[in-house]
PDB file of C-alpha atoms in Angstrom:
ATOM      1  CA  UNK A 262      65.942  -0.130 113.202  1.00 45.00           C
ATOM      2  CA  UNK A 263      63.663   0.084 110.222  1.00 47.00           C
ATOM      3  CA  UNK A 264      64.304  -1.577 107.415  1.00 46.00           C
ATOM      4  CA  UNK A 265      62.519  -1.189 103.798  1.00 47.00           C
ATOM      5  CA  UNK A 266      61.724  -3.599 100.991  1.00 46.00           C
ATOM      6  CA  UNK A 267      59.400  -3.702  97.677  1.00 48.00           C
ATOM      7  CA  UNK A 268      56.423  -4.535  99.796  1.00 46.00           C
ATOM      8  CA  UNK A 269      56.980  -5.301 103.341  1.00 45.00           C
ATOM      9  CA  UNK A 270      58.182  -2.396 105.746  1.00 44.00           C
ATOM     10  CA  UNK A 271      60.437  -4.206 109.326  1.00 44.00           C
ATOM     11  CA  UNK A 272      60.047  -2.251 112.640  1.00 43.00           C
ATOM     12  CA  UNK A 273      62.359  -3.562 114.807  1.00 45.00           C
ATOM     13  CA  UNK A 274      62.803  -2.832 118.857  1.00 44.00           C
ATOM     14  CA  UNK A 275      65.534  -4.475 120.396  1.00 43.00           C
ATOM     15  CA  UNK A 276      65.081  -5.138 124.551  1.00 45.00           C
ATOM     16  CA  UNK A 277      66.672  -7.185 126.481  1.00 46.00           C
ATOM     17  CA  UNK A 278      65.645 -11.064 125.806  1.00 47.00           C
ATOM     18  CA  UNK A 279      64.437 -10.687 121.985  1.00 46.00           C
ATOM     19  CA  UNK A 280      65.125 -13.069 119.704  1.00 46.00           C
ATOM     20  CA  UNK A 281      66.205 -12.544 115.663  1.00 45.00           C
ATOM     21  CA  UNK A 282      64.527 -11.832 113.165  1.00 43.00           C
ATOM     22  CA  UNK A 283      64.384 -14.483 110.056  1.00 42.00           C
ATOM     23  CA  UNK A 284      63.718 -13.698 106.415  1.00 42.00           C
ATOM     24  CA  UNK A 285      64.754 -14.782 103.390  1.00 42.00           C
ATOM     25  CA  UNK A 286      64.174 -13.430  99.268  1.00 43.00           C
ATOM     26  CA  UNK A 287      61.425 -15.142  97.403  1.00 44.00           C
ATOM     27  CA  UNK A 288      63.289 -15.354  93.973  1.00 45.00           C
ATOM     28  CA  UNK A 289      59.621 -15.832  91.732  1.00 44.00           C
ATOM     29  CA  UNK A 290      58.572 -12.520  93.410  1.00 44.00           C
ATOM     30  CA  UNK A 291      61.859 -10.618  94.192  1.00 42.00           C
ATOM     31  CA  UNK A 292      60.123  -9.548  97.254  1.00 42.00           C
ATOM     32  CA  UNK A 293      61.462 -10.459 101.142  1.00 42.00           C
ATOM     33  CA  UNK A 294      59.676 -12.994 103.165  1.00 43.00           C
ATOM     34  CA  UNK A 295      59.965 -12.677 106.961  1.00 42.00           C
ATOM     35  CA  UNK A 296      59.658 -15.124 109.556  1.00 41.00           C
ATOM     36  CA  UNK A 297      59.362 -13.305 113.140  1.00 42.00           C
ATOM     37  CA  UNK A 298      61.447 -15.553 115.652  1.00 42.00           C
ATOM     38  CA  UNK A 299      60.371 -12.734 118.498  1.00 43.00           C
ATOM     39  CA  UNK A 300      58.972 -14.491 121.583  1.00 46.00           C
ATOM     40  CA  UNK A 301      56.088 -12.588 123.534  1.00 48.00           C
ATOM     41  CA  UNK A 302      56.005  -9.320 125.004  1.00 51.00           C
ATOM     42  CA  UNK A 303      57.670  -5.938 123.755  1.00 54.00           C
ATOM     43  CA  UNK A 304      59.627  -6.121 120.497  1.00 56.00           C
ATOM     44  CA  UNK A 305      59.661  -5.750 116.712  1.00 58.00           C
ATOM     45  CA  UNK A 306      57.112  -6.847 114.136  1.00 62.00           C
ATOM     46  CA  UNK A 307      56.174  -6.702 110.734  1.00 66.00           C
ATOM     47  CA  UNK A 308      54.102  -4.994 108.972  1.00 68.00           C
ATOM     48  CA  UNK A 309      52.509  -6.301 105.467  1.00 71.00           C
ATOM     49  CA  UNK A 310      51.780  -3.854 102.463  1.00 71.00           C
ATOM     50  CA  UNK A 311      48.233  -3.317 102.933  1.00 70.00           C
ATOM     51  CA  UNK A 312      45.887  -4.827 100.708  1.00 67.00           C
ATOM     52  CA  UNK A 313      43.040  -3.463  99.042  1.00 66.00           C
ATOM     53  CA  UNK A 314      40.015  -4.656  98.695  1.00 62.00           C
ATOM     54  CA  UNK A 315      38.338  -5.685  95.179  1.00 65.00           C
ATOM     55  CA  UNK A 316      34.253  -5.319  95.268  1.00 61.00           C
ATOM     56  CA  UNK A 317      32.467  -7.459  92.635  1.00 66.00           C
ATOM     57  CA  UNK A 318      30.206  -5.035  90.691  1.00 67.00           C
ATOM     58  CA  UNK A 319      26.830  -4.572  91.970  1.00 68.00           C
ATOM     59  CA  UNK A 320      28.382  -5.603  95.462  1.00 74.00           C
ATOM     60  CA  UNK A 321      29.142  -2.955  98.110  1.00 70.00           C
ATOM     61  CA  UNK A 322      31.936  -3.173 100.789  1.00 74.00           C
ATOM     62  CA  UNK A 323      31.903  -3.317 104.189  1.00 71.00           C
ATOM     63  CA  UNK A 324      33.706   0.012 104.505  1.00 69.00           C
ATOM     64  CA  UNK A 325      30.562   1.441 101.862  1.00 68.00           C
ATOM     65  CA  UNK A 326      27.706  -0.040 103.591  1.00 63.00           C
ATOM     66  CA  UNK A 327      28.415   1.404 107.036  1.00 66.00           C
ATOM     67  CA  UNK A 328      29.291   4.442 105.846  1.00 68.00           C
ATOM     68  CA  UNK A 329      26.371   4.428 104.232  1.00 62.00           C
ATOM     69  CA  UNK A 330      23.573   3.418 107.106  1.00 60.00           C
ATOM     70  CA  UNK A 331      26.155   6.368 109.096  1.00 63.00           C
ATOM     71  CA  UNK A 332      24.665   8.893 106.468  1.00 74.00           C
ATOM     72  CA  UNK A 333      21.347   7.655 106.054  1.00 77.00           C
ATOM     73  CA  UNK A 334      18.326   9.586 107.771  1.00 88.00           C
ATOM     74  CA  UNK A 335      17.330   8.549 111.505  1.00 94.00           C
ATOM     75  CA  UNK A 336      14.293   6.746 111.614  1.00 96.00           C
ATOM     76  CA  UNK A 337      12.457   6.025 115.200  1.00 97.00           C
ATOM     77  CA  UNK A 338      10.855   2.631 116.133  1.00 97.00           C
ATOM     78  CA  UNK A 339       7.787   3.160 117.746  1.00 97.00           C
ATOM     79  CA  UNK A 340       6.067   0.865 120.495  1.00 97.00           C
ATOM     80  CA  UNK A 341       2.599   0.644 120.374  1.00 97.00           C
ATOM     81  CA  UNK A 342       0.258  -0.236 123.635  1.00 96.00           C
ATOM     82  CA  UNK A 343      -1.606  -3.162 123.240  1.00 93.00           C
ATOM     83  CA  UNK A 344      -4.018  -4.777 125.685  1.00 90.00           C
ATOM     84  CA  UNK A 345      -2.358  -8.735 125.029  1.00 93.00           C
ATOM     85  CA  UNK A 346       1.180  -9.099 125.594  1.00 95.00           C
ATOM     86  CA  UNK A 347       1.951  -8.375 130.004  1.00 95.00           C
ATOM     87  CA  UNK A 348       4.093  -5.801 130.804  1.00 94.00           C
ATOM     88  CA  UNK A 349       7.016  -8.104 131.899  1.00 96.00           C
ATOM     89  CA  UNK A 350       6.783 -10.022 128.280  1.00 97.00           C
ATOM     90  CA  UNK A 351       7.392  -6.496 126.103  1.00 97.00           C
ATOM     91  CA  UNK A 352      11.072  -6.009 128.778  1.00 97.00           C
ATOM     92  CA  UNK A 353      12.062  -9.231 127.845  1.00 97.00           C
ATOM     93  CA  UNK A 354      11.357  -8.385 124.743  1.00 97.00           C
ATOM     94  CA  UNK A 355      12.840  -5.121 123.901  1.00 97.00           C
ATOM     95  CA  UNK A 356      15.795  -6.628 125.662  1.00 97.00           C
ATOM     96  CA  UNK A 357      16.355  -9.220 123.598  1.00 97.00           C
ATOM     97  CA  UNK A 358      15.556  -7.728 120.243  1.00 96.00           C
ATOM     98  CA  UNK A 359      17.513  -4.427 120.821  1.00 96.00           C
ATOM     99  CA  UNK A 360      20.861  -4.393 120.702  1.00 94.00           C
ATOM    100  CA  UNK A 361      22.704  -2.810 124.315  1.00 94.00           C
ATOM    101  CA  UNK A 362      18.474  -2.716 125.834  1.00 96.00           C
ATOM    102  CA  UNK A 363      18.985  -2.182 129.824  1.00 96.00           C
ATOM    103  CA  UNK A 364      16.569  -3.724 131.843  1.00 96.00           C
ATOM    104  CA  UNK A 365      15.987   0.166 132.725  1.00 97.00           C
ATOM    105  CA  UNK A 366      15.453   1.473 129.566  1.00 97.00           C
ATOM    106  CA  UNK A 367      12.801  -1.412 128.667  1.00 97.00           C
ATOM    107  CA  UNK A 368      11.142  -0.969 131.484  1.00 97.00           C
ATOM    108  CA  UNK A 369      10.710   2.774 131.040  1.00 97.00           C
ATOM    109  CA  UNK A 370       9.928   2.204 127.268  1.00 97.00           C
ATOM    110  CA  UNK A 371       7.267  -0.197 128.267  1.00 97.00           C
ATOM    111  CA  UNK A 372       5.912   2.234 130.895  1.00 97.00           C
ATOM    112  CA  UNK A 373       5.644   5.162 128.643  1.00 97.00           C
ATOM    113  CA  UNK A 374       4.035   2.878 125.579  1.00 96.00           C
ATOM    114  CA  UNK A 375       1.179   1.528 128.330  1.00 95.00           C
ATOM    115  CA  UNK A 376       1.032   4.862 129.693  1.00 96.00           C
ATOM    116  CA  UNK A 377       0.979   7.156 126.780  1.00 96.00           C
ATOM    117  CA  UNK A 378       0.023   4.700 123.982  1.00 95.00           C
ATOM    118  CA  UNK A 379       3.169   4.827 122.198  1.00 96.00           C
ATOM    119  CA  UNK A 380       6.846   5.270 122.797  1.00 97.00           C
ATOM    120  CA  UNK A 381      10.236   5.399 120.568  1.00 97.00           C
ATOM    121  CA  UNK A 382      12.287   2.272 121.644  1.00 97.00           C
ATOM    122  CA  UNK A 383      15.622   3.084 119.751  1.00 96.00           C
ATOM    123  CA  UNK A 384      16.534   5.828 116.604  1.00 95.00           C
ATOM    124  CA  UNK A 385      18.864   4.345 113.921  1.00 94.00           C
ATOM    125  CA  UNK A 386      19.575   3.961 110.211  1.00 94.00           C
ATOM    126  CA  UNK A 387      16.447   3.170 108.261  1.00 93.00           C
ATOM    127  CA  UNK A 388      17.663  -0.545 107.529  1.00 94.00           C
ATOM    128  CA  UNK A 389      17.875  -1.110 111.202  1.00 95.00           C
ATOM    129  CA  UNK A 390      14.724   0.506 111.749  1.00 96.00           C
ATOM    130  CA  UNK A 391      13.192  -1.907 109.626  1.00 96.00           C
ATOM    131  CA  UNK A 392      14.560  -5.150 111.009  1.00 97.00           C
ATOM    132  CA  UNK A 393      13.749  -4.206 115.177  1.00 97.00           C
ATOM    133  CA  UNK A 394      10.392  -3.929 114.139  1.00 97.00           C
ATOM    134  CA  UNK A 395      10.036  -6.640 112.288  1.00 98.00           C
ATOM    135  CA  UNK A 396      11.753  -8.700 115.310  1.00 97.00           C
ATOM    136  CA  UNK A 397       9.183  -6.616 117.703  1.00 97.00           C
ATOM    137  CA  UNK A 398       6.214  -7.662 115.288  1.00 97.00           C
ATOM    138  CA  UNK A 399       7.641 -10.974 115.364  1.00 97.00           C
ATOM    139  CA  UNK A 400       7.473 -11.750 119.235  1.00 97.00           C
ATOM    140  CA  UNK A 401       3.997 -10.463 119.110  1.00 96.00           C
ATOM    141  CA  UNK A 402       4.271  -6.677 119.925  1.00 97.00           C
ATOM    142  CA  UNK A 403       3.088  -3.699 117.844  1.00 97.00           C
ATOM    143  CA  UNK A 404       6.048  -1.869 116.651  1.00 97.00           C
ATOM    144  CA  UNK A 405       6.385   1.161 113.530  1.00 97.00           C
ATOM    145  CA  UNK A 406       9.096   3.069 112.185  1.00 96.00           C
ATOM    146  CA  UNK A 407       9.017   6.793 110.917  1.00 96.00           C
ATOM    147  CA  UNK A 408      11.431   9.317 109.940  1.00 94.00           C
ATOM    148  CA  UNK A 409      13.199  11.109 112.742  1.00 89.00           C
ATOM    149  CA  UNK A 410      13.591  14.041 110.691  1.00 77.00           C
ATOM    150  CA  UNK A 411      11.138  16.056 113.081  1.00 63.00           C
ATOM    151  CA  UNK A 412      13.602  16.308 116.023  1.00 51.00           C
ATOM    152  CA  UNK A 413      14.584  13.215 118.615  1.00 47.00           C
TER     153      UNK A 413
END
């Protein structure tokens, strides 16, 4: 059954085995409290009024921000050939740095950087951008970002 209050909405599935459900009335809120007495496995539960979520000004939310690096222009990190770090150093490095990095994909990053000079390691949202190659330029490698407008 389904039952309705001021703020909190009861589904309720009976099966064989489940327990009652509690609740009682808060009197300094006129509003029903529940207390779920259902033991594991199929059954009822409750769902709370959903809350919303008060940004600060100045302050974005979480719900803002990604929607925001979703919208923002691709940019491509670049790897740049070098003659210091060894091959095997730049996989463990794009591996580590790079979120989801196969051993695969490094390696045929690497190749194509030693081979060609320069190779695109990962396109993503500017901010991201920024932060790989800073981590790349941290372990020692030679890393850039540009726009990905031209095409991937």
């Amino acid at each position: 059954y389904i039952h309705v209050t001021r703020s909190l909405i009861f589904y309720k599935y009976y099966t064989a085995g489940d327990k009652h459900l509690l609740h009682t009335h808060c009197p300094s809120r006129s509003m029903l409290m529940a207390i779920s007495a259902i033991g594991a496995g199929k059954g009822g539960g409750v769902l709370e009024k959903p809350t919303i979520e008060r940004t600060t000004p100045g302050r974005e939310s979480e719900f803002d921000v990604r929607r925001k690096r979703k919208m923002a222009p691709p940019y491509r990190v670049l790897l740049h050939n070098d003659s210091y770090n060894k091959r095997e150093y730049v996989v463990q490095v794009l591996m580590k740095v790079i979120p989801g990095m196969t051993l695969d994909n490094a390696v045929n990053i690497m190749q194509e950087a030693h081979y060609n000079g320069l190779s695109v390691v990962i396109i993503c949202a500017q901010v991201d951008a920024e932060g790989h190659c800073m981590q790349l330029r941290g372990n020692g490698l030679l890393s850039s970002i540009e726009p990905a407008s031209g095409g991937c």
